[in-house]
Amino acid sequence: MQYCSYPSRQSAQARHESTIVPTPARSPGRNFVTSLPTRTTRSVALTDAGQRLLERAGPSVAQALEALETATASAGEVTGRVRLSVPSISLSTVVTPILLRFAQRHPQVEVEVRIEDRFVDIVAEGLDAGIRPFEAVERDMVQVRLSKRFRYVVVGAPAYLKRKGTPQRPEDLLEHDCVNILLPTTGAKYAWELERGRKTWRIPVRGPVLATNEEVLVAMAEAGLALMYAFEPTIVPRLKRGTLKLVLEPYAAWMEGLFLYFPSRAQVSPAFRAFLDVAREVTAERP
């Protein structure tokens, strides 16, 4: 299944879809006595040899060393590391507020954030959790809601709409210039997904700029170059300023929301448990 930050409804659904155009180590030996961690009265840290072993050996050794650090922490102090894979669309609206509060409350925990608009096997890569739209999360994962439902919308600058006109139906997008996302795994162009009632559309738009990141597309759309398909929460300030306007709003695609997910059988570390608590707290405070 292909994942990007944009919606995908390619799994079976009780909907009628109207498609406009089809989209295409070396063994250490018996005398291995090198010291891996170096200990003080306050903490345990890796020596250079330990760091090299960690880089070569992968997640299991990293988790073991993290457990050692946790065991030597002062009573009541949370230490360790939290590793996350998050999509770019979640940064400003979801991830940043949680990180700020967590870092202030648990300064001894290191949080590693990987910004990845693709599917990631969080277990194989030794990550604690990921953040993805609900539709992209495997159903055997524990899921914690981090946002309300949201929309993907078509937007354009007033200058573009004055020059080219405003599309009234999904099919009209085929006659417009559209800056578009490239799917990060395959490099294929994303087909814009729209919906109204039980009917859905996937429009293979064309235009002058393709990118793997939304930021450059927003700049192009705001400059009046073309229309854009956007994650609505990230462009609300531009909609309020009037530099971008909603187009085809009755056809906007709704998504269930962004969710933190992790394996149901995973042993949760104290650091990640603390991160979960903060994530739930921040989410509950959102209007």
PDB file of C-alpha atoms in Angstrom:
ATOM      1  CA  MET A   1       0.000   0.000   0.000  1.00  0.00           C
ATOM      2  CA  GLN A   2       1.415   3.361  -1.023  1.00  0.00           C
ATOM      3  CA  TYR A   3       1.487   6.038   1.650  1.00  0.00           C
ATOM      4  CA  CYS A   4       2.038   9.742   1.526  1.00  0.00           C
ATOM      5  CA  SER A   5       0.672  12.583   3.624  1.00  0.00           C
ATOM      6  CA  TYR A   6      -2.266  12.879   1.262  1.00  0.00           C
ATOM      7  CA  PRO A   7      -5.427  10.783   1.528  1.00  0.00           C
ATOM      8  CA  SER A   8      -5.827   7.426  -0.151  1.00  0.00           C
ATOM      9  CA  ARG A   9      -8.992   5.397  -0.483  1.00  0.00           C
ATOM     10  CA  GLN A  10      -7.635   2.512  -2.516  1.00  0.00           C
ATOM     11  CA  SER A  11      -8.825  -0.118  -0.002  1.00  0.00           C
ATOM     12  CA  ALA A  12     -12.271  -1.665  -0.421  1.00  0.00           C
ATOM     13  CA  GLN A  13     -15.053   0.705   0.547  1.00  0.00           C
ATOM     14  CA  ALA A  14     -18.817   0.891   0.294  1.00  0.00           C
ATOM     15  CA  ARG A  15     -18.535   3.809  -2.105  1.00  0.00           C
ATOM     16  CA  HIS A  16     -18.982   4.328  -5.820  1.00  0.00           C
ATOM     17  CA  GLU A  17     -15.785   5.679  -7.346  1.00  0.00           C
ATOM     18  CA  SER A  18     -15.845   7.733 -10.534  1.00  0.00           C
ATOM     19  CA  THR A  19     -12.358   7.788 -12.083  1.00  0.00           C
ATOM     20  CA  ILE A  20     -11.817  10.498 -14.674  1.00  0.00           C
ATOM     21  CA  VAL A  21      -8.609   9.020 -16.110  1.00  0.00           C
ATOM     22  CA  PRO A  22      -6.803   5.832 -14.830  1.00  0.00           C
ATOM     23  CA  THR A  23      -3.553   6.475 -12.926  1.00  0.00           C
ATOM     24  CA  PRO A  24      -1.047   4.732 -13.780  1.00  0.00           C
ATOM     25  CA  ALA A  25      29.642  -7.962  11.770  1.00  0.00           C
ATOM     26  CA  ARG A  26      32.324  -9.293  12.465  1.00  0.00           C
ATOM     27  CA  SER A  27      32.281 -11.612  15.563  1.00  0.00           C
ATOM     28  CA  PRO A  28      33.866  -9.953  18.635  1.00  0.00           C
ATOM     29  CA  GLY A  29      35.699 -13.150  19.617  1.00  0.00           C
ATOM     30  CA  ARG A  30      36.288 -14.722  23.010  1.00  0.00           C
ATOM     31  CA  ASN A  31      38.646 -11.997  24.233  1.00  0.00           C
ATOM     32  CA  PHE A  32      36.262  -9.075  23.657  1.00  0.00           C
ATOM     33  CA  VAL A  33      36.743  -6.845  26.731  1.00  0.00           C
ATOM     34  CA  THR A  34      36.198  -3.331  25.346  1.00  0.00           C
ATOM     35  CA  SER A  35      34.110  -1.130  27.664  1.00  0.00           C
ATOM     36  CA  LEU A  36      30.855  -0.073  26.025  1.00  0.00           C
ATOM     37  CA  PRO A  37      29.218   2.256  28.542  1.00  0.00           C
ATOM     38  CA  THR A  38      31.057   4.734  30.756  1.00  0.00           C
ATOM     39  CA  ARG A  39      29.447   5.330  34.143  1.00  0.00           C
ATOM     40  CA  THR A  40      29.325   8.312  36.483  1.00  0.00           C
ATOM     41  CA  THR A  41      27.353   8.736  39.703  1.00  0.00           C
ATOM     42  CA  ARG A  42      24.613  10.463  37.695  1.00  0.00           C
ATOM     43  CA  SER A  43      24.399   8.694  34.365  1.00  0.00           C
ATOM     44  CA  VAL A  44      25.576   6.059  31.929  1.00  0.00           C
ATOM     45  CA  ALA A  45      26.956   7.144  28.545  1.00  0.00           C
ATOM     46  CA  LEU A  46      28.473   5.319  25.581  1.00  0.00           C
ATOM     47  CA  THR A  47      32.183   5.189  24.922  1.00  0.00           C
ATOM     48  CA  ASP A  48      33.362   5.593  21.309  1.00  0.00           C
ATOM     49  CA  ALA A  49      33.491   1.797  21.011  1.00  0.00           C
ATOM     50  CA  GLY A  50      29.984   1.514  22.386  1.00  0.00           C
ATOM     51  CA  GLN A  51      28.692   4.081  19.913  1.00  0.00           C
ATOM     52  CA  ARG A  52      30.257   2.176  16.993  1.00  0.00           C
ATOM     53  CA  LEU A  53      28.666  -1.059  18.206  1.00  0.00           C
ATOM     54  CA  LEU A  54      25.307   0.669  18.534  1.00  0.00           C
ATOM     55  CA  GLU A  55      25.478   1.985  14.968  1.00  0.00           C
ATOM     56  CA  ARG A  56      26.305  -1.472  13.586  1.00  0.00           C
ATOM     57  CA  ALA A  57      24.110  -3.653  15.787  1.00  0.00           C
ATOM     58  CA  GLY A  58      20.826  -1.779  15.382  1.00  0.00           C
ATOM     59  CA  PRO A  59      17.655  -1.371  17.437  1.00  0.00           C
ATOM     60  CA  SER A  60      17.990  -4.289  19.873  1.00  0.00           C
ATOM     61  CA  VAL A  61      21.295  -3.074  21.314  1.00  0.00           C
ATOM     62  CA  ALA A  62      19.981   0.500  21.417  1.00  0.00           C
ATOM     63  CA  GLN A  63      17.010  -0.646  23.457  1.00  0.00           C
ATOM     64  CA  ALA A  64      19.217  -2.611  25.849  1.00  0.00           C
ATOM     65  CA  LEU A  65      21.485   0.380  26.458  1.00  0.00           C
ATOM     66  CA  GLU A  66      18.444   2.590  26.973  1.00  0.00           C
ATOM     67  CA  ALA A  67      17.177   0.148  29.597  1.00  0.00           C
ATOM     68  CA  LEU A  68      20.554   0.367  31.349  1.00  0.00           C
ATOM     69  CA  GLU A  69      20.336   4.158  31.417  1.00  0.00           C
ATOM     70  CA  THR A  70      16.790   4.025  32.798  1.00  0.00           C
ATOM     71  CA  ALA A  71      17.836   1.632  35.561  1.00  0.00           C
ATOM     72  CA  THR A  72      20.494   4.061  36.812  1.00  0.00           C
ATOM     73  CA  ALA A  73      18.239   7.147  36.822  1.00  0.00           C
ATOM     74  CA  SER A  74      17.307   8.872  40.055  1.00  0.00           C
ATOM     75  CA  ALA A  75      14.015   7.886  41.650  1.00  0.00           C
ATOM     76  CA  GLY A  76      11.125   9.585  39.873  1.00  0.00           C
ATOM     77  CA  GLU A  77      13.306  10.879  37.012  1.00  0.00           C
ATOM     78  CA  VAL A  78      12.326   9.826  33.492  1.00  0.00           C
ATOM     79  CA  THR A  79      15.279   9.230  31.179  1.00  0.00           C
ATOM     80  CA  GLY A  80      15.894   7.494  27.893  1.00  0.00           C
ATOM     81  CA  ARG A  81      14.947   8.130  24.303  1.00  0.00           C
ATOM     82  CA  VAL A  82      11.729   8.308  22.297  1.00  0.00           C
ATOM     83  CA  ARG A  83      11.934   7.622  18.555  1.00  0.00           C
ATOM     84  CA  LEU A  84       9.132   8.760  16.266  1.00  0.00           C
ATOM     85  CA  SER A  85       8.307   8.753  12.558  1.00  0.00           C
ATOM     86  CA  VAL A  86       5.985  11.608  11.616  1.00  0.00           C
ATOM     87  CA  PRO A  87       4.618  13.087   8.362  1.00  0.00           C
ATOM     88  CA  SER A  88       5.409  16.681   7.462  1.00  0.00           C
ATOM     89  CA  ILE A  89       1.739  17.709   7.674  1.00  0.00           C
ATOM     90  CA  SER A  90       1.700  16.948  11.408  1.00  0.00           C
ATOM     91  CA  LEU A  91       4.595  19.184  12.445  1.00  0.00           C
ATOM     92  CA  SER A  92       3.041  22.573  13.155  1.00  0.00           C
ATOM     93  CA  THR A  93      -0.436  21.478  14.208  1.00  0.00           C
ATOM     94  CA  VAL A  94       0.267  18.317  16.230  1.00  0.00           C
ATOM     95  CA  VAL A  95       3.918  17.428  16.844  1.00  0.00           C
ATOM     96  CA  THR A  96       5.427  20.769  17.877  1.00  0.00           C
ATOM     97  CA  PRO A  97       3.009  21.545  20.746  1.00  0.00           C
ATOM     98  CA  ILE A  98       3.525  18.053  22.187  1.00  0.00           C
ATOM     99  CA  LEU A  99       7.320  18.229  21.868  1.00  0.00           C
ATOM    100  CA  LEU A 100       7.515  21.612  23.574  1.00  0.00           C
ATOM    101  CA  ARG A 101       5.584  20.494  26.640  1.00  0.00           C
ATOM    102  CA  PHE A 102       7.310  17.128  26.825  1.00  0.00           C
ATOM    103  CA  ALA A 103      10.808  18.650  26.636  1.00  0.00           C
ATOM    104  CA  GLN A 104       9.962  21.096  29.426  1.00  0.00           C
ATOM    105  CA  ARG A 105       8.527  18.365  31.656  1.00  0.00           C
ATOM    106  CA  HIS A 106      11.101  15.631  30.948  1.00  0.00           C
ATOM    107  CA  PRO A 107      14.399  17.331  30.032  1.00  0.00           C
ATOM    108  CA  GLN A 108      16.397  14.110  30.524  1.00  0.00           C
ATOM    109  CA  VAL A 109      14.572  12.340  27.675  1.00  0.00           C
ATOM    110  CA  GLU A 110      15.894  12.685  24.140  1.00  0.00           C
ATOM    111  CA  VAL A 111      13.232  12.684  21.411  1.00  0.00           C
ATOM    112  CA  GLU A 112      14.261  11.640  17.908  1.00  0.00           C
ATOM    113  CA  VAL A 113      11.807  12.833  15.251  1.00  0.00           C
ATOM    114  CA  ARG A 114      12.073  11.479  11.710  1.00  0.00           C
ATOM    115  CA  ILE A 115      10.032  13.441   9.173  1.00  0.00           C
ATOM    116  CA  GLU A 116       8.950  10.864   6.595  1.00  0.00           C
ATOM    117  CA  ASP A 117       6.052  11.037   4.135  1.00  0.00           C
ATOM    118  CA  ARG A 118       6.153   7.314   3.424  1.00  0.00           C
ATOM    119  CA  PHE A 119       5.265   4.029   5.052  1.00  0.00           C
ATOM    120  CA  VAL A 120       7.753   3.055   7.771  1.00  0.00           C
ATOM    121  CA  ASP A 121       8.058  -0.290   9.552  1.00  0.00           C
ATOM    122  CA  ILE A 122       8.447   1.158  13.038  1.00  0.00           C
ATOM    123  CA  VAL A 123       9.228  -2.251  14.552  1.00  0.00           C
ATOM    124  CA  ALA A 124      11.999  -3.127  12.083  1.00  0.00           C
ATOM    125  CA  GLU A 125      13.539   0.333  12.415  1.00  0.00           C
ATOM    126  CA  GLY A 126      13.508   0.319  16.210  1.00  0.00           C
ATOM    127  CA  LEU A 127      11.047   3.202  16.568  1.00  0.00           C
ATOM    128  CA  ASP A 128       8.674   3.626  19.474  1.00  0.00           C
ATOM    129  CA  ALA A 129       5.777   4.989  17.438  1.00  0.00           C
ATOM    130  CA  GLY A 130       4.612   6.749  14.320  1.00  0.00           C
ATOM    131  CA  ILE A 131       2.065   9.420  13.486  1.00  0.00           C
ATOM    132  CA  ARG A 132      -0.091   8.961  10.396  1.00  0.00           C
ATOM    133  CA  PRO A 133      -3.637   9.607   9.153  1.00  0.00           C
ATOM    134  CA  PHE A 134      -6.050   6.971  10.475  1.00  0.00           C
ATOM    135  CA  GLU A 135      -6.503   5.511   6.990  1.00  0.00           C
ATOM    136  CA  ALA A 136      -2.769   4.697   6.785  1.00  0.00           C
ATOM    137  CA  VAL A 137      -2.445   2.892  10.139  1.00  0.00           C
ATOM    138  CA  GLU A 138      -2.471  -0.907  10.306  1.00  0.00           C
ATOM    139  CA  ARG A 139      -5.441  -2.130  12.316  1.00  0.00           C
ATOM    140  CA  ASP A 140      -3.365  -4.304  14.679  1.00  0.00           C
ATOM    141  CA  MET A 141      -1.623  -1.221  16.059  1.00  0.00           C
ATOM    142  CA  VAL A 142      -2.614   0.658  19.205  1.00  0.00           C
ATOM    143  CA  GLN A 143      -3.992   4.014  18.014  1.00  0.00           C
ATOM    144  CA  VAL A 144      -4.192   7.268  19.979  1.00  0.00           C
ATOM    145  CA  ARG A 145      -6.076  10.164  18.380  1.00  0.00           C
ATOM    146  CA  LEU A 146      -4.044  13.392  18.128  1.00  0.00           C
ATOM    147  CA  SER A 147      -6.376  15.529  16.013  1.00  0.00           C
ATOM    148  CA  LYS A 148      -9.974  15.993  14.997  1.00  0.00           C
ATOM    149  CA  ARG A 149     -11.226  15.070  11.540  1.00  0.00           C
ATOM    150  CA  PHE A 150      -9.840  17.317   8.822  1.00  0.00           C
ATOM    151  CA  ARG A 151     -10.186  18.019   5.126  1.00  0.00           C
ATOM    152  CA  TYR A 152      -7.961  18.055   2.078  1.00  0.00           C
ATOM    153  CA  VAL A 153      -8.988  21.008  -0.052  1.00  0.00           C
ATOM    154  CA  VAL A 154      -8.253  22.575  -3.420  1.00  0.00           C
ATOM    155  CA  VAL A 155      -7.014  26.143  -3.101  1.00  0.00           C
ATOM    156  CA  GLY A 156      -5.893  28.915  -5.395  1.00  0.00           C
ATOM    157  CA  ALA A 157      -4.642  32.487  -5.139  1.00  0.00           C
ATOM    158  CA  PRO A 158      -7.045  35.308  -6.097  1.00  0.00           C
ATOM    159  CA  ALA A 159      -4.708  36.269  -8.959  1.00  0.00           C
ATOM    160  CA  TYR A 160      -4.843  32.764 -10.434  1.00  0.00           C
ATOM    161  CA  LEU A 161      -8.636  32.519 -10.132  1.00  0.00           C
ATOM    162  CA  LYS A 162      -9.033  35.919 -11.795  1.00  0.00           C
ATOM    163  CA  ARG A 163      -6.753  34.871 -14.650  1.00  0.00           C
ATOM    164  CA  LYS A 164      -7.936  31.293 -15.188  1.00  0.00           C
ATOM    165  CA  GLY A 165     -11.398  31.185 -13.654  1.00  0.00           C
ATOM    166  CA  THR A 166     -12.771  29.026 -10.831  1.00  0.00           C
ATOM    167  CA  PRO A 167     -13.452  25.308 -11.436  1.00  0.00           C
ATOM    168  CA  GLN A 168     -17.017  24.270 -10.600  1.00  0.00           C
ATOM    169  CA  ARG A 169     -16.768  20.463 -10.921  1.00  0.00           C
ATOM    170  CA  PRO A 170     -13.933  17.988 -10.267  1.00  0.00           C
ATOM    171  CA  GLU A 171     -13.620  17.369 -14.020  1.00  0.00           C
ATOM    172  CA  ASP A 172     -12.769  21.051 -14.542  1.00  0.00           C
ATOM    173  CA  LEU A 173      -9.403  20.505 -12.838  1.00  0.00           C
ATOM    174  CA  LEU A 174      -8.205  18.777 -16.005  1.00  0.00           C
ATOM    175  CA  GLU A 175      -8.285  22.189 -17.702  1.00  0.00           C
ATOM    176  CA  HIS A 176      -6.307  23.962 -14.967  1.00  0.00           C
ATOM    177  CA  ASP A 177      -2.661  24.304 -13.965  1.00  0.00           C
ATOM    178  CA  CYS A 178      -2.026  22.374 -10.729  1.00  0.00           C
ATOM    179  CA  VAL A 179       1.132  22.066  -8.642  1.00  0.00           C
ATOM    180  CA  ASN A 180       1.267  18.530  -7.317  1.00  0.00           C
ATOM    181  CA  ILE A 181       2.930  16.152  -4.883  1.00  0.00           C
ATOM    182  CA  LEU A 182       5.196  13.292  -5.925  1.00  0.00           C
ATOM    183  CA  LEU A 183       4.597  10.055  -4.032  1.00  0.00           C
ATOM    184  CA  PRO A 184       7.820   9.534  -2.053  1.00  0.00           C
ATOM    185  CA  THR A 185       8.191   5.786  -2.595  1.00  0.00           C
ATOM    186  CA  THR A 186       7.349   5.444  -6.289  1.00  0.00           C
ATOM    187  CA  GLY A 187       7.838   8.961  -7.629  1.00  0.00           C
ATOM    188  CA  ALA A 188       4.377   8.797  -9.202  1.00  0.00           C
ATOM    189  CA  LYS A 189       2.179  11.873  -9.428  1.00  0.00           C
ATOM    190  CA  TYR A 190      -0.607  12.036  -6.870  1.00  0.00           C
ATOM    191  CA  ALA A 191      -4.170  11.876  -8.217  1.00  0.00           C
ATOM    192  CA  TRP A 192      -6.270  14.416  -6.308  1.00  0.00           C
ATOM    193  CA  GLU A 193      -9.070  12.746  -4.359  1.00  0.00           C
ATOM    194  CA  LEU A 194     -12.418  14.491  -4.043  1.00  0.00           C
ATOM    195  CA  GLU A 195     -15.780  13.325  -2.737  1.00  0.00           C
ATOM    196  CA  ARG A 196     -19.413  14.294  -2.463  1.00  0.00           C
ATOM    197  CA  GLY A 197     -21.887  12.014  -0.725  1.00  0.00           C
ATOM    198  CA  ARG A 198     -21.082   8.435  -1.735  1.00  0.00           C
ATOM    199  CA  LYS A 199     -19.286   9.421  -4.920  1.00  0.00           C
ATOM    200  CA  THR A 200     -15.519   9.919  -5.170  1.00  0.00           C
ATOM    201  CA  TRP A 201     -13.147  11.196  -7.832  1.00  0.00           C
ATOM    202  CA  ARG A 202      -9.420  10.721  -8.453  1.00  0.00           C
ATOM    203  CA  ILE A 203      -8.205  13.436 -10.811  1.00  0.00           C
ATOM    204  CA  PRO A 204      -4.782  13.059 -12.521  1.00  0.00           C
ATOM    205  CA  VAL A 205      -4.011  16.776 -12.628  1.00  0.00           C
ATOM    206  CA  ARG A 206      -1.190  18.332 -14.600  1.00  0.00           C
ATOM    207  CA  GLY A 207       0.912  21.407 -13.979  1.00  0.00           C
ATOM    208  CA  PRO A 208       4.269  23.163 -13.949  1.00  0.00           C
ATOM    209  CA  VAL A 209       5.736  22.033 -10.588  1.00  0.00           C
ATOM    210  CA  LEU A 210       6.010  18.663  -8.825  1.00  0.00           C
ATOM    211  CA  ALA A 211       7.554  18.236  -5.366  1.00  0.00           C
ATOM    212  CA  THR A 212       7.847  15.743  -2.520  1.00  0.00           C
ATOM    213  CA  ASN A 213       7.209  18.452   0.067  1.00  0.00           C
ATOM    214  CA  GLU A 214       4.125  20.603   0.502  1.00  0.00           C
ATOM    215  CA  GLU A 215       5.967  23.779   1.495  1.00  0.00           C
ATOM    216  CA  VAL A 216       7.224  24.611  -1.999  1.00  0.00           C
ATOM    217  CA  LEU A 217       3.779  23.871  -3.457  1.00  0.00           C
ATOM    218  CA  VAL A 218       2.138  26.308  -1.038  1.00  0.00           C
ATOM    219  CA  ALA A 219       4.565  29.019  -2.130  1.00  0.00           C
ATOM    220  CA  MET A 220       3.808  28.372  -5.811  1.00  0.00           C
ATOM    221  CA  ALA A 221       0.050  28.421  -5.241  1.00  0.00           C
ATOM    222  CA  GLU A 222       0.208  31.561  -3.115  1.00  0.00           C
ATOM    223  CA  ALA A 223       2.191  33.282  -5.867  1.00  0.00           C
ATOM    224  CA  GLY A 224      -0.667  32.587  -8.306  1.00  0.00           C
ATOM    225  CA  LEU A 225       1.128  30.001 -10.425  1.00  0.00           C
ATOM    226  CA  ALA A 226      -1.447  27.206 -10.116  1.00  0.00           C
ATOM    227  CA  LEU A 227      -4.051  25.477  -7.976  1.00  0.00           C
ATOM    228  CA  MET A 228      -2.971  23.235  -5.097  1.00  0.00           C
ATOM    229  CA  TYR A 229      -4.366  20.288  -3.107  1.00  0.00           C
ATOM    230  CA  ALA A 230      -3.665  21.025   0.557  1.00  0.00           C
ATOM    231  CA  PHE A 231      -3.971  19.724   4.104  1.00  0.00           C
ATOM    232  CA  GLU A 232      -6.444  22.346   5.359  1.00  0.00           C
ATOM    233  CA  PRO A 233      -5.122  22.871   8.937  1.00  0.00           C
ATOM    234  CA  THR A 234      -1.719  23.993   7.634  1.00  0.00           C
ATOM    235  CA  ILE A 235      -3.146  26.692   5.345  1.00  0.00           C
ATOM    236  CA  VAL A 236      -5.793  28.197   7.651  1.00  0.00           C
ATOM    237  CA  PRO A 237      -3.655  31.348   8.243  1.00  0.00           C
ATOM    238  CA  ARG A 238      -3.424  31.932   4.481  1.00  0.00           C
ATOM    239  CA  LEU A 239      -7.150  31.418   4.069  1.00  0.00           C
ATOM    240  CA  LYS A 240      -7.791  33.991   6.800  1.00  0.00           C
ATOM    241  CA  ARG A 241      -5.379  36.475   5.179  1.00  0.00           C
ATOM    242  CA  GLY A 242      -7.000  35.894   1.803  1.00  0.00           C
ATOM    243  CA  THR A 243      -3.801  34.930  -0.005  1.00  0.00           C
ATOM    244  CA  LEU A 244      -5.422  31.574  -0.822  1.00  0.00           C
ATOM    245  CA  LYS A 245      -9.092  30.781  -1.413  1.00  0.00           C
ATOM    246  CA  LEU A 246     -11.019  27.517  -1.243  1.00  0.00           C
ATOM    247  CA  VAL A 247     -12.040  25.964  -4.552  1.00  0.00           C
ATOM    248  CA  LEU A 248     -14.539  23.115  -5.032  1.00  0.00           C
ATOM    249  CA  GLU A 249     -15.254  23.172  -1.283  1.00  0.00           C
ATOM    250  CA  PRO A 250     -18.370  20.933  -1.545  1.00  0.00           C
ATOM    251  CA  TYR A 251     -16.032  18.212  -2.895  1.00  0.00           C
ATOM    252  CA  ALA A 252     -13.377  18.443  -0.144  1.00  0.00           C
ATOM    253  CA  ALA A 253     -12.167  15.026   1.040  1.00  0.00           C
ATOM    254  CA  TRP A 254     -12.627  14.336   4.753  1.00  0.00           C
ATOM    255  CA  MET A 255     -10.064  12.314   6.719  1.00  0.00           C
ATOM    256  CA  GLU A 256     -10.577  10.736  10.128  1.00  0.00           C
ATOM    257  CA  GLY A 257      -7.622  12.495  11.743  1.00  0.00           C
ATOM    258  CA  LEU A 258      -3.986  12.032  12.756  1.00  0.00           C
ATOM    259  CA  PHE A 259      -3.151   9.192  15.135  1.00  0.00           C
ATOM    260  CA  LEU A 260      -0.135   8.134  17.163  1.00  0.00           C
ATOM    261  CA  TYR A 261       0.331   4.394  16.720  1.00  0.00           C
ATOM    262  CA  PHE A 262       2.576   1.680  18.144  1.00  0.00           C
ATOM    263  CA  PRO A 263       2.597  -2.148  18.300  1.00  0.00           C
ATOM    264  CA  SER A 264      -0.048  -3.638  20.579  1.00  0.00           C
ATOM    265  CA  ARG A 265       2.408  -6.175  22.004  1.00  0.00           C
ATOM    266  CA  ALA A 266       5.264  -3.745  22.499  1.00  0.00           C
ATOM    267  CA  GLN A 267       6.902  -3.289  25.887  1.00  0.00           C
ATOM    268  CA  VAL A 268       6.455   0.423  26.499  1.00  0.00           C
ATOM    269  CA  SER A 269       9.483   2.190  28.000  1.00  0.00           C
ATOM    270  CA  PRO A 270       9.033   4.737  30.809  1.00  0.00           C
ATOM    271  CA  ALA A 271      10.139   7.488  28.424  1.00  0.00           C
ATOM    272  CA  PHE A 272       7.565   6.581  25.799  1.00  0.00           C
ATOM    273  CA  ARG A 273       4.866   6.118  28.444  1.00  0.00           C
ATOM    274  CA  ALA A 274       5.577   9.671  29.608  1.00  0.00           C
ATOM    275  CA  PHE A 275       5.403  10.888  26.014  1.00  0.00           C
ATOM    276  CA  LEU A 276       2.004   9.205  25.595  1.00  0.00           C
ATOM    277  CA  ASP A 277       0.708  10.939  28.716  1.00  0.00           C
ATOM    278  CA  VAL A 278       1.791  14.354  27.419  1.00  0.00           C
ATOM    279  CA  ALA A 279       0.377  13.666  23.944  1.00  0.00           C
ATOM    280  CA  ARG A 280      -3.024  12.771  25.419  1.00  0.00           C
ATOM    281  CA  GLU A 281      -2.917  15.833  27.683  1.00  0.00           C
ATOM    282  CA  VAL A 282      -2.154  18.276  24.871  1.00  0.00           C
ATOM    283  CA  THR A 283      -4.757  16.696  22.600  1.00  0.00           C
ATOM    284  CA  ALA A 284      -7.456  16.934  25.285  1.00  0.00           C
ATOM    285  CA  GLU A 285      -6.790  20.678  25.656  1.00  0.00           C
ATOM    286  CA  ARG A 286      -7.379  21.454  21.970  1.00  0.00           C
ATOM    287  CA  PRO A 287     -10.696  23.201  21.221  1.00  0.00           C
TER     288      PRO A 287
END
